[in-house]
mmCIF file of C-alpha atoms in Angstrom:
data_model
loop_
_atom_site.group_PDB
_atom_site.id
_atom_site.type_symbol
_atom_site.label_atom_id
_atom_site.label_comp_id
_atom_site.label_asym_id
_atom_site.label_seq_id
_atom_site.Cartn_x
_atom_site.Cartn_y
_atom_site.Cartn_z
ATOM 1 C CA MET A 1 11.209 -0.666 14.546
ATOM 2 C CA PHE A 2 11.849 2.272 12.428
ATOM 3 C CA ALA A 3 9.247 4.369 10.483
ATOM 4 C CA VAL A 4 9.521 7.546 8.397
ATOM 5 C CA SER A 5 6.464 8.406 6.418
ATOM 6 C CA SER A 6 5.961 11.442 4.170
ATOM 7 C CA LEU A 7 3.073 12.465 1.801
ATOM 8 C CA SER A 8 5.399 15.107 0.151
ATOM 9 C CA SER A 9 6.381 12.870 -2.851
ATOM 10 C CA LEU A 10 2.874 11.808 -3.382
ATOM 11 C CA LEU A 11 1.566 15.278 -3.354
ATOM 12 C CA LEU A 12 4.242 16.467 -5.791
ATOM 13 C CA SER A 13 3.495 13.518 -8.070
ATOM 14 C CA LYS A 14 -0.071 14.696 -8.375
ATOM 15 C CA SER A 15 0.502 18.414 -8.672
ATOM 16 C CA SER A 16 0.235 18.124 -12.563
ATOM 17 C CA SER A 17 -2.281 15.361 -12.770
ATOM 18 C CA ASN A 18 -6.189 15.172 -12.818
ATOM 19 C CA HIS A 19 -6.325 14.775 -9.070
ATOM 20 C CA LYS A 20 -7.265 17.863 -7.054
ATOM 21 C CA PHE A 21 -5.960 18.573 -3.537
ATOM 22 C CA ARG A 22 -8.261 21.111 -2.246
ATOM 23 C CA ASP A 23 -8.363 23.208 0.971
ATOM 24 C CA GLY A 24 -11.712 22.323 2.603
ATOM 25 C CA ILE A 25 -11.468 24.540 5.718
ATOM 26 C CA SER A 26 -14.114 26.906 4.311
ATOM 27 C CA GLY A 27 -16.557 24.013 3.629
ATOM 28 C CA PHE A 28 -16.550 21.149 1.032
ATOM 29 C CA SER A 29 -18.928 18.640 -0.555
ATOM 30 C CA PHE A 30 -18.770 15.188 -2.145
ATOM 31 C CA ILE A 31 -21.233 12.709 -3.515
ATOM 32 C CA ILE A 32 -22.473 9.475 -1.953
ATOM 33 C CA ASP A 33 -25.039 7.364 -3.783
ATOM 34 C CA GLY A 34 -25.845 10.310 -6.202
ATOM 35 C CA LYS A 35 -26.554 12.691 -3.420
ATOM 36 C CA SER A 36 -24.412 15.549 -2.233
ATOM 37 C CA VAL A 37 -22.946 15.587 1.295
ATOM 38 C CA ASN A 38 -22.239 19.119 2.344
ATOM 39 C CA ILE A 39 -19.684 19.765 5.223
ATOM 40 C CA SER A 40 -19.719 23.127 7.070
ATOM 41 C CA SER A 41 -16.704 25.367 7.337
ATOM 42 C CA SER A 42 -14.475 24.724 10.283
ATOM 43 C CA ARG A 43 -15.129 27.957 11.870
ATOM 44 C CA ALA A 44 -18.954 27.381 11.697
ATOM 45 C CA LEU A 45 -18.195 24.027 13.712
ATOM 46 C CA GLY A 46 -16.326 25.933 16.275
ATOM 47 C CA GLY A 47 -12.886 24.859 14.957
ATOM 48 C CA GLY A 48 -9.854 26.686 13.827
ATOM 49 C CA SER A 49 -8.362 27.298 10.465
ATOM 50 C CA SER A 50 -5.704 24.554 10.794
ATOM 51 C CA SER A 51 -6.228 21.884 8.104
ATOM 52 C CA THR A 52 -4.181 18.989 9.572
ATOM 53 C CA ILE A 53 -6.262 16.183 8.099
ATOM 54 C CA PHE A 54 -6.192 14.882 4.449
ATOM 55 C CA PHE A 55 -9.593 13.199 3.648
ATOM 56 C CA ASP A 56 -10.510 11.183 0.577
ATOM 57 C CA PRO A 57 -14.188 10.287 0.579
ATOM 58 C CA ARG A 58 -14.029 7.907 -2.350
ATOM 59 C CA THR A 59 -10.631 6.226 -2.388
ATOM 60 C CA GLU A 60 -11.704 3.683 -5.058
ATOM 61 C CA ARG A 61 -11.847 6.383 -7.649
ATOM 62 C CA GLU A 62 -8.604 6.952 -9.655
ATOM 63 C CA THR A 63 -9.622 10.650 -9.944
ATOM 64 C CA GLY A 64 -11.312 12.979 -7.609
ATOM 65 C CA GLU A 65 -10.613 15.507 -4.793
ATOM 66 C CA VAL A 66 -8.758 14.932 -1.518
ATOM 67 C CA PHE A 67 -9.679 17.574 0.937
ATOM 68 C CA LYS A 68 -7.429 19.285 3.534
ATOM 69 C CA ILE A 69 -9.849 19.698 6.654
ATOM 70 C CA SER A 70 -9.900 20.310 10.431
ATOM 71 C CA PRO A 71 -10.668 17.618 13.064
ATOM 72 C CA ASP A 72 -14.171 19.210 13.656
ATOM 73 C CA GLN A 73 -15.061 18.849 10.047
ATOM 74 C CA LEU A 74 -13.881 15.214 10.071
ATOM 75 C CA TRP A 75 -16.300 14.477 13.009
ATOM 76 C CA GLU A 76 -19.085 16.002 10.938
ATOM 77 C CA THR A 77 -18.088 14.053 7.893
ATOM 78 C CA MET A 78 -18.055 10.729 9.770
ATOM 79 C CA LEU A 79 -21.562 11.329 11.116
ATOM 80 C CA CYS A 80 -22.811 12.434 7.748
ATOM 81 C CA CYS A 81 -21.447 9.446 6.101
ATOM 82 C CA ALA A 82 -22.970 7.057 8.750
ATOM 83 C CA GLU A 83 -26.354 8.376 7.886
ATOM 84 C CA VAL A 84 -25.813 6.686 4.514
ATOM 85 C CA ASP A 85 -23.459 3.854 5.268
ATOM 86 C CA GLY A 86 -24.718 2.860 8.581
ATOM 87 C CA GLU A 87 -23.106 3.536 12.121
ATOM 88 C CA ASP A 88 -22.196 0.122 13.479
ATOM 89 C CA LEU A 89 -18.589 -0.546 13.939
ATOM 90 C CA GLY A 90 -16.970 -3.575 12.297
ATOM 91 C CA ALA A 91 -13.621 -5.316 12.386
ATOM 92 C CA VAL A 92 -10.340 -3.499 12.935
ATOM 93 C CA ASP A 93 -7.237 -4.389 11.074
ATOM 94 C CA VAL A 94 -3.603 -3.254 11.294
ATOM 95 C CA TYR A 95 -1.470 -3.103 8.092
ATOM 96 C CA LYS A 96 2.184 -2.561 7.404
ATOM 97 C CA VAL A 97 3.637 -1.133 4.252
ATOM 98 C CA PRO A 98 7.502 -1.513 3.466
ATOM 99 C CA LEU A 99 9.265 1.766 3.409
ATOM 100 C CA GLU A 100 10.964 0.598 0.217
ATOM 101 C CA SER A 101 7.625 0.743 -1.705
ATOM 102 C CA SER A 102 6.325 3.698 -3.513
ATOM 103 C CA GLN A 103 5.165 5.003 -0.237
ATOM 104 C CA LYS A 104 8.785 5.490 0.850
ATOM 105 C CA SER A 105 10.515 7.729 3.062
ATOM 106 C CA PRO A 106 14.036 9.347 2.265
ATOM 107 C CA ILE A 107 15.221 5.822 3.414
ATOM 108 C CA GLU A 108 15.153 3.427 0.308
ATOM 109 C CA GLY A 109 15.841 -0.078 -0.306
ATOM 110 C CA SER A 110 14.176 -3.450 0.290
ATOM 111 C CA VAL A 111 17.274 -4.694 2.182
ATOM 112 C CA PHE A 112 16.866 -1.925 4.773
ATOM 113 C CA SER A 113 13.254 -2.664 5.377
ATOM 114 C CA VAL A 114 13.897 -6.507 5.722
ATOM 115 C CA ILE A 115 16.783 -6.022 8.097
ATOM 116 C CA PHE A 116 15.514 -3.260 10.293
ATOM 117 C CA ASP A 117 11.848 -3.961 9.908
ATOM 118 C CA ALA A 118 11.169 -0.571 8.714
ATOM 119 C CA PHE A 119 7.562 0.020 7.658
ATOM 120 C CA HIS A 120 4.701 2.439 7.476
ATOM 121 C CA MET A 121 1.625 1.421 9.603
ATOM 122 C CA PHE A 122 -2.119 2.132 9.343
ATOM 123 C CA VAL A 123 -5.379 0.810 10.707
ATOM 124 C CA THR A 124 -8.744 0.146 8.923
ATOM 125 C CA ILE A 125 -12.225 -0.112 10.290
ATOM 126 C CA ARG A 126 -15.491 -0.773 8.857
ATOM 127 C CA ILE A 127 -18.216 1.720 9.618
ATOM 128 C CA GLY A 128 -21.547 0.492 8.300
ATOM 129 C CA ARG A 129 -21.112 -0.696 4.855
ATOM 130 C CA ALA A 130 -17.946 1.523 4.284
ATOM 131 C CA TYR A 131 -14.188 0.862 4.946
ATOM 132 C CA TRP A 132 -12.159 3.665 6.529
ATOM 133 C CA SER A 133 -8.256 4.045 7.084
ATOM 134 C CA PHE A 134 -6.498 6.079 9.463
ATOM 135 C CA GLU A 135 -2.829 6.820 9.345
ATOM 136 C CA ARG A 136 -0.286 9.423 10.255
ATOM 137 C CA TYR A 137 2.456 11.226 8.065
ATOM 138 C CA ALA A 138 4.877 13.938 8.798
ATOM 139 C CA GLU A 139 2.617 16.476 7.034
ATOM 140 C CA GLY A 140 -0.736 15.390 8.813
ATOM 141 C CA ILE A 141 -3.221 12.649 9.320
ATOM 142 C CA LEU A 142 -4.756 10.871 6.234
ATOM 143 C CA VAL A 143 -8.274 9.472 6.575
ATOM 144 C CA GLN A 144 -9.735 7.516 3.616
ATOM 145 C CA ARG A 145 -13.281 6.045 2.938
ATOM 146 C CA SER A 146 -14.491 3.557 0.385
ATOM 147 C CA LEU A 147 -17.080 0.990 -0.097
ATOM 148 C CA GLN A 148 -14.285 -1.298 -1.235
ATOM 149 C CA ALA A 149 -11.995 -2.651 1.535
ATOM 150 C CA ASP A 150 -9.065 -3.083 -0.964
ATOM 151 C CA ALA A 151 -9.121 0.547 -1.929
ATOM 152 C CA VAL A 152 -8.175 1.871 1.514
ATOM 153 C CA ILE A 153 -5.660 -1.047 1.934
ATOM 154 C CA LYS A 154 -3.888 -0.696 -1.426
ATOM 155 C CA LYS A 155 -4.192 3.163 -1.943
ATOM 156 C CA SER A 156 -2.788 6.230 -0.340
ATOM 157 C CA MET A 157 -3.682 9.632 -1.680
ATOM 158 C CA LYS A 158 -4.865 7.837 -4.818
ATOM 159 C CA GLU A 159 -1.508 6.329 -5.494
ATOM 160 C CA ASP A 160 -0.739 2.490 -5.091
ATOM 161 C CA ARG A 161 0.962 1.901 -1.940
ATOM 162 C CA VAL A 162 3.248 -0.499 -3.491
ATOM 163 C CA LYS A 163 4.136 -0.122 -7.101
ATOM 164 C CA GLY A 164 5.697 -2.673 -9.469
ATOM 165 C CA PHE A 165 7.947 -5.421 -7.875
ATOM 166 C CA SER A 166 8.605 -5.164 -4.280
ATOM 167 C CA VAL A 167 10.244 -7.779 -2.031
ATOM 168 C CA LEU A 168 7.739 -6.915 0.602
ATOM 169 C CA GLN A 169 3.925 -6.135 -0.053
ATOM 170 C CA THR A 170 1.309 -4.514 2.082
ATOM 171 C CA ARG A 171 0.474 -7.022 4.622
ATOM 172 C CA CYS A 172 -2.131 -7.337 7.429
ATOM 173 C CA SER A 173 -0.098 -7.398 10.622
ATOM 174 C CA GLU A 174 -3.042 -8.298 12.911
ATOM 175 C CA SER A 175 -6.924 -8.635 12.679
ATOM 176 C CA LEU A 176 -8.169 -7.474 15.920
ATOM 177 C CA GLY A 177 -11.934 -8.083 15.504
ATOM 178 C CA VAL A 178 -14.583 -5.913 16.701
ATOM 179 C CA SER A 179 -13.988 -3.628 19.735
ATOM 180 C CA LYS A 180 -15.900 -4.569 22.755
ATOM 181 C CA LYS A 181 -15.749 -0.979 24.051
ATOM 182 C CA LEU A 182 -17.247 0.759 21.037
ATOM 183 C CA ASP A 183 -20.486 0.014 19.216
ATOM 184 C CA THR A 184 -21.278 3.013 16.972
ATOM 185 C CA VAL A 185 -19.581 5.813 14.939
ATOM 186 C CA ASN A 186 -20.317 8.279 17.891
ATOM 187 C CA ASP A 187 -18.466 6.097 20.197
ATOM 188 C CA LEU A 188 -15.464 6.059 17.773
ATOM 189 C CA ILE A 189 -15.436 9.753 17.347
ATOM 190 C CA SER A 190 -15.445 10.281 21.153
ATOM 191 C CA VAL A 191 -12.353 8.128 21.342
ATOM 192 C CA LEU A 192 -10.615 9.822 18.227
ATOM 193 C CA LYS A 193 -11.302 13.395 19.365
ATOM 194 C CA GLU A 194 -8.983 13.292 22.342
ATOM 195 C CA GLU A 195 -6.427 11.269 20.626
ATOM 196 C CA PHE A 196 -6.214 13.487 17.492
ATOM 197 C CA LYS A 197 -5.991 16.693 19.643
ATOM 198 C CA ALA A 198 -3.009 15.134 21.579
ATOM 199 C CA ILE A 199 -1.367 13.793 18.333
ATOM 200 C CA ILE A 200 -1.837 16.947 16.382
ATOM 201 C CA SER A 201 -0.324 19.221 19.057
ATOM 202 C CA SER A 202 2.748 16.894 19.206
ATOM 203 C CA PRO A 203 5.300 17.230 16.416
ATOM 204 C CA PHE A 204 5.942 14.195 14.280
ATOM 205 C CA ASP A 205 9.269 12.504 14.997
ATOM 206 C CA ALA A 206 10.581 9.700 12.833
ATOM 207 C CA LEU A 207 11.783 7.670 15.791
ATOM 208 C CA LEU A 208 9.763 8.824 18.821
ATOM 209 C CA ASN A 209 6.403 9.981 17.549
ATOM 210 C CA ASN A 210 5.477 8.364 14.141
ATOM 211 C CA CYS A 211 2.810 6.390 12.218
ATOM 212 C CA GLN A 212 3.472 3.342 14.477
ATOM 213 C CA HIS A 213 2.906 5.297 17.686
ATOM 214 C CA PHE A 214 -0.226 6.872 16.095
ATOM 215 C CA VAL A 215 -1.720 3.390 15.441
ATOM 216 C CA ARG A 216 -0.853 2.115 19.007
ATOM 217 C CA LYS A 217 -2.456 5.119 20.673
ATOM 218 C CA ILE A 218 -5.649 4.801 18.771
ATOM 219 C CA LEU A 219 -6.099 1.096 19.174
ATOM 220 C CA ARG A 220 -5.409 1.215 22.944
ATOM 221 C CA GLN A 221 -8.199 3.860 23.221
ATOM 222 C CA MET A 222 -10.442 1.668 21.410
ATOM 223 C CA GLY A 223 -10.052 -0.985 24.049
ATOM 224 C CA PHE A 224 -7.400 -3.238 22.257
ATOM 225 C CA ASN A 225 -4.504 -4.569 24.230
ATOM 226 C CA TYR A 226 -2.115 -3.573 21.253
ATOM 227 C CA ASN A 227 1.716 -3.532 21.892
ATOM 228 C CA SER A 228 3.200 -4.500 18.404
#
């Protein structure tokens, strides 16, 4: 299996649009149910100034801000959202996106995707009423939240994962059900903390340390026997 995933083309395509990519390290806020959710600065949470995570709080919206934040800010964000959305953990699903789609790497062509099984991989999980997606790119980790499952499945950085005609479409690789090891968002955070720390400190490698390795490591920490 082969995977090369990059956010660069998506970031560049949005540079002149109505979408805003904002550095949230000094603190940021977003709206849920008409109320403002305010997230502290990374330093106030005891974290550093490294913004290695892209976070989209309302993926279903065509316009809006995507924040660059630290892991510590992500944990606070997940807890704040759980106060509104609920904290129980639901089903976990794994998805694959062909690299020949709009979410492509420098390697293009549907024939390549079919022959070499080249794809981008990400995982979704329901937290309370909301759906979250987690995935790794060369530039960092993308985390998305939406009340609509299709939004985090079909969108990435507010772009369609697959545009126009594609031989392959985003597909659910495996439905893993509910983790027997984890019950609440606090349990999930405890698992993600150590894994994110290890992942962020290790450089992205197209063959040896990519989006697929990221998904496998997270799922195993969640208690799933996942080897795909």
